[in-house]
Amino acid sequence: MSTDFFSTHEAMLEQAVAAAAARGYWSPFSESPSPRAYGETANEDGRAAFEAYRGHDFPLTLAGATGRVGAEVSPFGFELGIRYPQVPAKALIAQSQQALESWREAGPRVWVGVALEILTRLNRHSFEMAYAVQHTTGQGFMMAFQAGGPHAQDRGVEAVAYAWQEMARIPGLVSWEKPQGKQDPIRMQKQFTVVPRGVSLIIGCSTFPTWNGYPGLFASLATGNTVIVKPHPAAILPLAITVKIAREVLVEAGFDPNVVLLAAHEASDDTAQALALDPAVKLIDFTGSSANGNWLESHARQAQVYTEKAGVNQVIIDSVDDFKSVARNLAFSFALYSGQMCTAPQNVYVPRAGIDTAGGRMTFDEVAQGLAAAVEKLTADPAKAVEITGALQNNATLRRIEEARALGLPVLCDSRRLAHPQFEAAMVQTPLLLAAEAGNPHIEREWFGPIVFVVATDSTADSLQKAQESVTAHGALTLSAYTTNAAVAKQVQKAAERSGVSLSLNLTGAVFVNQTAAFSDFHGTGANPAANAVLSDSAYVANRFRIVQTRWHA
Amino acid sequence: MSTDFFSTHEAMLEQAVAAAAARGYWSPFSESPSPRAYGETANEDGRAAFEAYRGHDFPLTLAGATGRVGAEVSPFGFELGIRYPQVPAKALIAQSQQALESWREAGPRVWVGVALEILTRLNRHSFEMAYAVQHTTGQGFMMAFQAGGPHAQDRGVEAVAYAWQEMARIPGLVSWEKPQGKQDPIRMQKQFTVVPRGVSLIIGCSTFPTWNGYPGLFASLATGNTVIVKPHPAAILPLAITVKIAREVLVEAGFDPNVVLLAAHEASDDTAQALALDPAVKLIDFTGSSANGNWLESHARQAQVYTEKAGVNQVIIDSVDDFKSVARNLAFSFALYSGQMCTAPQNVYVPRAGIDTAGGRMTFDEVAQGLAAAVEKLTADPAKAVEITGALQNNATLRRIEEARALGLPVLCDSRRLAHPQFEAAMVQTPLLLAAEAGNPHIEREWFGPIVFVVATDSTADSLQKAQESVTAHGALTLSAYTTNAAVAKQVQKAAERSGVSLSLNLTGAVFVNQTAAFSDFHGTGANPAANAVLSDSAYVANRFRIVQTRWHA
């Protein structure tokens, strides 16, 4: 009955499995929003699709809808006015369980084929997705295109590749012959069946709804589970488009579209909790606050819970060749999407006595001022700067900037409002850099947004110890270090391995600590409090299915 | 510094990885206690080693011991009188953390090599282990040899093979080159390091201390974790011998022997809880009661917890060719180690209207009586029977037989005390078979021990529904079914896959539902309440380590 999507995508799948093993550069999708890759009219088509959604009911019909919901506001300053069907949690669960009845029987080839077809179609909608991501998350257009489109799709394909790798090693039907000396051997036949866990719940975030949502969504789908996608109320559109395309593919493949469902809901209601605690929900993927993530881990005991939560990312500056290139690299990391990335650096440790550079000694103040100057330079031209910073996703981040300012710490570079040349109501702010002393309790928590502390430490050894303690206590997705000393580099690497955090050493060029590349960089380690899982590794997929065997005498 | 145990065992490891993928018959160790496999004096040497332990301090020195502990009594009727060093939980944790400092740096090849060397040496001590297992668990000698020795070692090698497979795919140092159109590519170097989770705790059981203990022990050790082995106070010796041999190998390999520690303790103290809740303990493997397993899952939140708990194993009889061979097979499963196996069948569903056989229709009563007759026949000769039944591990199981008898259900075959020809004080009982009606709430819980209910159902469809509901509600490690009808066989298989339980179909020969073979049969599914993990699959090992990466410009 179903189109053989597995055969269609088998070559890509094999490349993906190989790429995840080799961990060199590879991507099945173009990250360049160029007409050559996506077609001459792709940008205009995508923009038109986005504009057509605005002010209307989103074109998705769900059975059991009790009404419509949606109050998204673009961080660039206008209401989206899109209304999504709202289905009560109980009805969503019942529909998902019903869809599971046939989906679970389809088996790994079909699950994987359908997942890859959905991802491939999403790729064709990358411009539409870019506008949807831009105007829900506040990302600049280029990031919205790349992180919301091809890079998110990469992470989806990566998760499917890991899932396939683990399932493909289950041999199906085998013969078992146990020698019995001179007697005939005992002969058994054994059938091994991959079975899903059940209903899977994806809890989306407001900053990277697709990039953080796709790995769990596609890992669960590719292992035979049905999926309920619960977007953050502030960023529904990117996941609604995703669900719409997924359901189209499912229908073409001959399945109940309810294999993938959308749980749009009001910001203040208890939809997330009701879904998360339902006994039918066996898998939960969550990106968001530590409070909510920890609540899920503690309460949704019937499910495997994969969380990415808050952390405090740190930079250690010990010694540098060319300080200017260091400052340029870091300033970009501070400004990129206004620090609203879970990988953005927050605390920069610099020895109080200063650092060595190829051009001589720099004092702490010179380093701090140098970082501030690099930020000022990067953001000097608002028209260029807004493409890097994007807009603040919500007012809480704006208030957080004010709260940080009110700490009374020395201001190295103040956060300024930038006028956006296209969207005058856009909430755009430059990074705030403050000086702080190591041990200040205020810096030992996440300040989500464009807020950076340049922290004076006793020495690089002290920086290292503070960083390691902070990773262990508060979690982190990234650690960055600058040193020209091989022994120090080794020490930092050991500290990173001990505390379980990814390390970037001496980034000065066009690679930034905030960024990870699918198939090569693991996102998170699962070894510190910032995340209990990794995008993606075997552990991320291996618990999403089980094997049930049947044996009989041959 | 260390002997290259990896090279020594590399061929075995490769075979083990291949065997786990093919899932045909394979074992690196001989399951036959024959002089040809183990040497002419192996039995006498093993017996002598066991006798030498009796009445003495066990030859194991642990730093920080505050005294000695041990009150093991052989279920065959004598006190072992062996005293083990007792170290407080805090001191064990501190020593384990200290040992982790160097062990974690050794890397996958060394971890795996040491683990396989320990298992290979354990194999040479299989007779000594057989006596130790027999006289702590109450298993008959042959089972004690096989399940306590080579089969347990098989499960250990299997876990190491899975661990190696997952770690070996992490590539170490790689180059990453991202094309930049006409410009030079961006070149990065990336180092991926496998890091352990930390201290691993193995909580042993009193019935299969090695078979159930080795998978977790060796999976954790082979992934760079240090291990604290906490035996059940009634079955310390088998794990003490294991720890002793492990420490000898560790010292030869140049490591701190405290990489593997023994936590012997009094039956009534809180050692298990103190260890399980320590923040340093990141992995826990547990076999035992549902109450204790659920407590660990709920409370030891800092750790990955792998549990095997109680369940209600079931048999569905729909139709048979030769009832006698069915009854013989089931009677053996009831009697084997007196039902003290987590895989032993308990509830046998038979339609009230009887079943079809090749020799004509049989009524429910004929089936029930036929099963009872097969049990009587199997246990008629005490000298032969005791080799199958072994002895009851503890008085609670004896009391449970009395409690079952007191339910007032029709007795199909009463449990009799058997005189053991060699050990007159041995606590040996034949199986108790009772008739029951489906829906009787008493049968909807585990009756650990030689207690079987032959349950009248409305039909095979009813049997199937009852079985599936019970697996979902109470858990099960095995399901067994007899049917000559292909459609029914398919239905049972679907029911097994839905509820997540391993199925054995029409076992009539020398394979019993209680038994699983490493590298071929998965033990447990992790998909029902009886166990949240499987011996062994990728999911069992993938979370025992993490990957930390470091990247820098090439």
Coordinates of N, CA and C in Angstrom, one line a residue, chain A residues 21-25 31 101 104-105 165-166 169 171 174-179 186 188 190-193 195 197 297-298 301 493-494 496-498 500-513 515-517 520-522 525-527 532 534 537-539 542-543 546-553, chain B residues 21-25 31 101 104-105 165-166 169 171 174-179 186 188 190-193 195 197 297-298 301 493-494 496-498 500-513 515-517 520-522 525-527 532 534 537-539 542-543 546-553:
Chain A
A21 N 29.5 8.0 11.9 CA 30.6 7.3 12.4 C 32.0 8.0 12.2
A22 N 32.1 8.6 11.0 CA 33.4 9.2 10.7 C 33.5 10.6 11.4
R23 N 32.3 11.2 11.6 CA 32.2 12.5 12.2 C 33.0 13.6 11.5
G24 N 33.3 13.5 10.2 CA 33.8 14.6 9.4 C 32.6 15.5 9.0
Y25 N 32.9 16.4 8.1 CA 31.8 17.3 7.6 C 30.9 16.5 6.6
E31 N 23.0 24.5 3.3 CA 22.7 25.5 4.3 C 22.7 26.9 3.7
E101 N -1.7 1.6 16.6 CA -2.1 0.2 16.3 C -1.6 -0.2 15.0
R104 N 2.7 0.7 14.5 CA 3.7 -0.2 15.2 C 3.9 -1.4 14.4
E105 N 3.0 -1.8 13.5 CA 3.1 -3.0 12.7 C 4.0 -2.8 11.5
Q165 N 20.5 2.5 12.7 CA 21.7 1.7 13.0 C 21.4 0.7 14.1
E166 N 20.7 1.2 15.2 CA 20.4 0.3 16.3 C 19.4 -0.8 15.9
R169 N 20.5 -3.8 13.4 CA 21.3 -4.9 13.9 C 20.5 -6.0 14.5
P171 N 18.3 -9.0 14.1 CA 18.4 -9.9 12.8 C 17.0 -10.4 12.3
V174 N 16.1 -16.0 13.0 CA 17.4 -16.7 13.0 C 17.2 -18.1 13.4
S175 N 18.1 -18.9 13.0 CA 18.2 -20.3 13.4 C 19.2 -20.5 14.5
W176 N 18.9 -21.3 15.5 CA 19.8 -21.5 16.6 C 20.0 -23.0 16.8
E177 N 21.2 -23.4 16.7 CA 21.5 -24.8 16.8 C 22.5 -25.1 17.8
K178 N 22.1 -25.8 18.9 CA 23.1 -26.1 20.0 C 23.6 -27.5 19.9
P179 N 24.9 -27.7 19.7 CA 25.4 -29.1 19.6 C 25.1 -29.9 20.8
I186 N 20.1 -29.4 19.2 CA 18.8 -28.8 19.5 C 18.6 -27.6 18.5
M188 N 16.3 -24.5 17.2 CA 15.2 -23.5 17.4 C 15.2 -22.5 16.3
K190 N 14.1 -18.4 16.0 CA 13.8 -17.3 16.8 C 13.5 -16.1 15.9
Q191 N 12.4 -15.4 16.3 CA 12.0 -14.2 15.6 C 12.1 -13.0 16.5
F192 N 12.8 -12.0 16.1 CA 13.0 -10.8 16.9 C 12.3 -9.6 16.3
T193 N 11.4 -9.0 17.0 CA 10.6 -8.0 16.5 C 10.9 -6.7 17.3
V195 N 9.7 -3.3 18.7 CA 8.4 -2.8 19.0 C 8.7 -1.4 19.6
R197 N 7.9 2.0 22.0 CA 7.5 2.2 23.4 C 6.0 2.6 23.6
E297 N 11.4 15.2 34.9 CA 12.2 14.0 35.3 C 11.7 13.4 36.6
S298 N 11.2 14.2 37.5 CA 10.7 13.7 38.8 C 9.3 13.1 38.7
R301 N 7.2 9.6 35.6 CA 8.0 8.4 35.9 C 7.7 7.3 34.9
Q493 N 41.3 20.3 28.8 CA 40.6 19.2 28.3 C 40.3 18.2 29.3
K494 N 41.2 17.9 30.3 CA 40.9 17.0 31.4 C 39.8 17.5 32.2
A496 N 37.4 19.4 31.3 CA 36.2 19.3 30.5 C 35.7 17.8 30.5
E497 N 36.6 16.9 30.4 CA 36.2 15.5 30.5 C 35.8 15.1 31.9
R498 N 36.4 15.6 32.9 CA 35.9 15.3 34.3 C 34.5 15.8 34.5
G500 N 32.4 16.8 32.2 CA 31.5 16.4 31.2 C 30.9 17.5 30.4
V501 N 31.8 18.3 29.7 CA 31.3 19.4 28.9 C 32.1 19.5 27.6
S502 N 31.5 19.8 26.5 CA 32.2 19.9 25.3 C 33.1 21.1 25.3
L503 N 34.3 21.0 24.8 CA 35.3 22.0 24.8 C 35.6 22.5 23.4
S504 N 35.7 23.8 23.3 CA 36.2 24.4 22.0 C 37.5 25.2 22.4
L505 N 38.6 24.9 21.7 CA 39.9 25.5 22.1 C 40.3 26.5 21.0
N506 N 40.6 27.7 21.5 CA 41.2 28.7 20.6 C 40.4 29.0 19.4
L507 N 39.1 29.2 19.5 CA 38.3 29.6 18.4 C 38.6 31.1 18.0
T508 N 39.1 31.3 16.8 CA 39.4 32.7 16.4 C 38.8 33.0 15.1
G509 N 38.4 32.0 14.3 CA 38.0 32.2 12.9 C 36.5 32.2 12.8
A510 N 36.0 31.4 11.8 CA 34.6 31.4 11.5 C 33.8 30.3 12.1
V511 N 34.4 29.7 13.2 CA 33.6 28.7 14.0 C 33.4 29.3 15.3
F512 N 32.2 29.2 15.8 CA 31.9 29.8 17.1 C 31.4 28.8 18.1
V513 N 31.7 29.1 19.4 CA 31.4 28.1 20.4 C 29.9 27.7 20.4
Q515 N 28.0 27.1 18.1 CA 27.5 26.3 16.9 C 28.0 24.9 17.0
T516 N 27.1 24.0 16.7 CA 27.6 22.6 16.5 C 27.0 22.1 15.2
A517 N 27.8 21.2 14.6 CA 27.4 20.7 13.3 C 27.0 19.2 13.4
S520 N 28.9 15.6 13.2 CA 30.2 15.7 13.7 C 30.3 16.1 15.2
D521 N 29.7 17.3 15.5 CA 29.7 17.7 16.9 C 28.5 17.1 17.7
F522 N 28.8 16.5 18.8 CA 27.7 16.1 19.7 C 27.2 17.4 20.4
T525 N 26.4 16.7 26.4 CA 27.1 15.4 26.7 C 26.2 14.5 27.5
G526 N 25.2 15.0 28.1 CA 24.4 14.2 29.0 C 25.1 13.9 30.3
A527 N 26.2 14.5 30.5 CA 27.1 14.2 31.7 C 27.1 15.3 32.7
N532 N 20.3 15.7 30.0 CA 20.5 14.3 30.4 C 20.6 13.4 29.1
V534 N 22.0 13.5 24.6 CA 22.9 14.1 23.6 C 22.2 14.1 22.3
D537 N 23.3 10.4 19.9 CA 24.2 9.2 20.0 C 23.3 8.0 20.2
S538 N 24.0 6.8 20.4 CA 23.2 5.6 20.5 C 22.3 5.7 21.7
A539 N 22.8 6.2 22.8 CA 21.9 6.3 24.0 C 20.6 7.1 23.8
A542 N 18.5 4.3 21.7 CA 18.4 2.8 22.0 C 17.2 2.5 23.0
N543 N 16.8 3.5 23.8 CA 15.7 3.2 24.7 C 14.3 3.5 24.1
R546 N 11.9 -1.4 21.9 CA 12.3 -2.7 22.6 C 12.3 -3.8 21.6
I547 N 12.9 -4.9 22.0 CA 12.9 -6.1 21.1 C 12.1 -7.2 21.8
V548 N 11.1 -7.7 21.1 CA 10.4 -8.9 21.7 C 10.7 -10.1 20.8
Q549 N 11.0 -11.2 21.5 CA 11.4 -12.4 20.7 C 10.4 -13.5 20.9
T550 N 10.2 -14.3 19.8 CA 9.4 -15.5 19.9 C 10.3 -16.6 19.4
R551 N 10.3 -17.7 20.2 CA 11.1 -18.9 19.7 C 10.3 -20.1 19.7
W552 N 10.7 -21.1 18.9 CA 10.0 -22.3 18.8 C 10.9 -23.4 18.2
H553 N 10.6 -24.7 18.5 CA 11.5 -25.7 17.9 C 11.4 -25.7 16.4
Chain B
A21 N 25.2 -10.2 17.2 CA 24.5 -9.7 16.0 C 23.7 -10.9 15.3
A22 N 24.4 -12.0 15.2 CA 23.8 -13.1 14.4 C 22.7 -13.8 15.3
R23 N 22.9 -13.8 16.6 CA 22.0 -14.4 17.6 C 21.8 -15.9 17.4
G24 N 22.7 -16.6 16.7 CA 22.7 -18.0 16.7 C 23.4 -18.6 18.0
Y25 N 23.6 -19.9 18.0 CA 24.3 -20.4 19.2 C 25.7 -20.1 19.2
E31 N 29.8 -25.4 28.8 CA 28.8 -25.5 29.9 C 28.9 -26.9 30.5
E101 N 40.0 7.8 39.4 CA 40.9 8.8 38.9 C 41.8 8.2 37.8
R104 N 39.6 5.8 34.9 CA 38.9 6.5 33.8 C 39.8 6.9 32.7
E105 N 41.1 7.1 33.0 CA 42.1 7.5 31.9 C 42.5 6.4 31.1
Q165 N 31.2 -2.6 21.3 CA 30.6 -2.2 20.1 C 30.2 -0.7 20.1
E166 N 29.6 -0.3 21.2 CA 29.1 1.1 21.2 C 30.3 2.1 21.4
R169 N 32.7 2.6 18.1 CA 32.3 3.5 17.0 C 32.6 4.9 17.2
P171 N 35.1 7.8 17.1 CA 36.3 7.7 16.3 C 37.6 8.2 16.9
V174 N 39.5 13.2 14.7 CA 39.0 13.3 13.3 C 39.3 14.7 12.8
S175 N 39.4 14.8 11.5 CA 39.5 16.1 10.8 C 38.1 16.4 10.2
W176 N 37.8 17.7 10.3 CA 36.5 18.2 9.8 C 36.8 19.3 8.9
E177 N 36.4 19.2 7.7 CA 36.6 20.2 6.6 C 35.3 20.7 6.0
K178 N 35.0 21.9 6.2 CA 33.7 22.4 5.7 C 34.0 23.3 4.5
P179 N 33.6 22.9 3.3 CA 33.8 23.7 2.1 C 33.3 25.1 2.2
I186 N 37.0 25.5 6.0 CA 37.3 25.6 7.4 C 37.7 24.3 7.9
M188 N 38.9 21.9 11.1 CA 39.0 21.7 12.5 C 39.5 20.3 12.8
K190 N 39.0 17.4 15.8 CA 38.1 17.1 16.9 C 38.5 15.8 17.6
Q191 N 38.6 15.9 18.9 CA 39.0 14.7 19.7 C 37.7 14.2 20.5
F192 N 37.4 13.0 20.3 CA 36.2 12.4 21.1 C 36.7 11.5 22.1
T193 N 36.4 11.7 23.4 CA 36.8 10.9 24.5 C 35.7 10.2 25.2
V195 N 34.1 8.8 28.3 CA 34.2 9.0 29.7 C 33.2 8.2 30.5
R197 N 30.6 7.2 33.7 CA 29.6 8.0 34.4 C 30.1 8.2 35.8
E297 N 14.3 3.1 41.8 CA 13.9 3.9 40.6 C 13.4 5.3 41.1
S298 N 12.7 5.3 42.2 CA 12.1 6.6 42.6 C 13.1 7.4 43.4
R301 N 17.7 9.1 42.2 CA 17.5 9.9 41.0 C 18.8 10.4 40.4
Q493 N 1.6 -14.3 19.5 CA 2.8 -13.5 19.2 C 2.5 -12.0 19.2
K494 N 1.4 -11.6 18.6 CA 1.0 -10.2 18.7 C 0.8 -9.7 20.1
A496 N 2.1 -10.9 22.7 CA 3.4 -10.8 23.4 C 4.1 -9.5 23.0
E497 N 4.0 -9.2 21.7 CA 4.6 -7.9 21.2 C 4.0 -6.7 21.8
R498 N 2.6 -6.8 21.9 CA 1.9 -5.6 22.5 C 2.2 -5.4 23.9
G500 N 4.8 -6.7 25.5 CA 6.3 -6.6 25.7 C 6.9 -7.7 26.5
V501 N 6.6 -9.0 26.1 CA 7.2 -10.1 26.8 C 7.7 -11.2 25.9
S502 N 8.8 -11.8 26.2 CA 9.4 -12.9 25.4 C 8.4 -14.1 25.3
L503 N 8.3 -14.6 24.2 CA 7.4 -15.7 24.0 C 8.1 -17.0 23.6
S504 N 7.8 -18.1 24.2 CA 8.2 -19.5 23.8 C 7.0 -20.2 23.3
L505 N 7.1 -20.7 22.1 CA 6.0 -21.4 21.5 C 6.2 -22.9 21.4
N506 N 5.3 -23.7 22.0 CA 5.3 -25.1 21.8 C 6.6 -25.8 22.2
L507 N 7.1 -25.4 23.4 CA 8.3 -26.1 23.9 C 7.9 -27.5 24.4
T508 N 8.5 -28.5 23.8 CA 8.2 -29.9 24.3 C 9.5 -30.7 24.5
G509 N 10.6 -30.2 24.0 CA 11.9 -31.0 24.1 C 12.8 -30.5 25.2
A510 N 14.0 -30.3 24.9 CA 15.0 -30.1 25.9 C 15.3 -28.6 26.0
V511 N 14.4 -27.7 25.6 CA 14.5 -26.3 25.9 C 13.3 -25.9 26.8
F512 N 13.6 -25.1 27.8 CA 12.6 -24.8 28.8 C 12.4 -23.3 28.8
V513 N 11.2 -22.9 29.1 CA 10.8 -21.5 29.1 C 11.7 -20.7 30.1
Q515 N 14.7 -20.9 30.6 CA 16.1 -20.7 30.2 C 16.3 -19.8 29.0
T516 N 17.3 -19.0 29.1 CA 17.7 -18.1 28.0 C 19.2 -18.3 27.7
A517 N 19.6 -18.3 26.5 CA 21.0 -18.4 26.1 C 21.6 -17.1 25.7
S520 N 22.0 -15.0 22.2 CA 20.8 -15.4 21.3 C 19.5 -14.9 21.9
D521 N 19.2 -15.3 23.1 CA 18.0 -14.9 23.8 C 18.2 -13.6 24.6
F522 N 17.3 -12.6 24.4 CA 17.4 -11.5 25.3 C 16.7 -11.9 26.5
T525 N 12.6 -7.8 28.5 CA 12.4 -6.9 27.3 C 12.5 -5.4 27.7
G526 N 12.4 -5.1 29.0 CA 12.4 -3.7 29.4 C 11.1 -3.0 29.1
A527 N 10.1 -3.8 28.6 CA 8.9 -3.2 28.1 C 7.7 -3.5 29.0
N532 N 13.2 -3.0 33.7 CA 13.3 -1.8 32.9 C 14.5 -1.9 32.0
V534 N 17.3 -4.9 29.7 CA 17.4 -6.2 29.0 C 18.9 -6.7 29.1
D537 N 21.4 -5.5 25.5 CA 21.2 -4.9 24.3 C 21.9 -3.5 24.3
S538 N 21.9 -2.8 23.2 CA 22.6 -1.5 23.2 C 22.1 -0.6 24.3
A539 N 20.8 -0.6 24.5 CA 20.2 0.3 25.6 C 20.9 0.0 26.9
A542 N 24.6 1.7 26.5 CA 24.8 3.0 25.9 C 24.8 4.2 26.9
N543 N 24.1 4.1 28.0 CA 24.1 5.1 29.0 C 25.1 5.0 30.0
R546 N 29.8 8.4 28.5 CA 29.4 9.6 27.8 C 30.6 9.9 26.9
I547 N 30.4 10.8 25.9 CA 31.4 11.2 25.0 C 31.6 12.7 25.2
V548 N 32.9 13.1 25.5 CA 33.2 14.5 25.6 C 34.2 14.8 24.4
Q549 N 33.8 15.9 23.7 CA 34.6 16.3 22.6 C 35.4 17.6 22.8
T550 N 36.6 17.7 22.2 CA 37.3 18.9 22.2 C 37.6 19.2 20.7
R551 N 37.4 20.4 20.3 CA 37.7 20.8 18.9 C 38.6 22.1 18.9
W552 N 39.3 22.2 17.8 CA 40.2 23.3 17.7 C 40.5 23.5 16.2
H553 N 40.9 24.7 15.8 CA 41.3 24.9 14.4 C 42.5 24.1 14.0

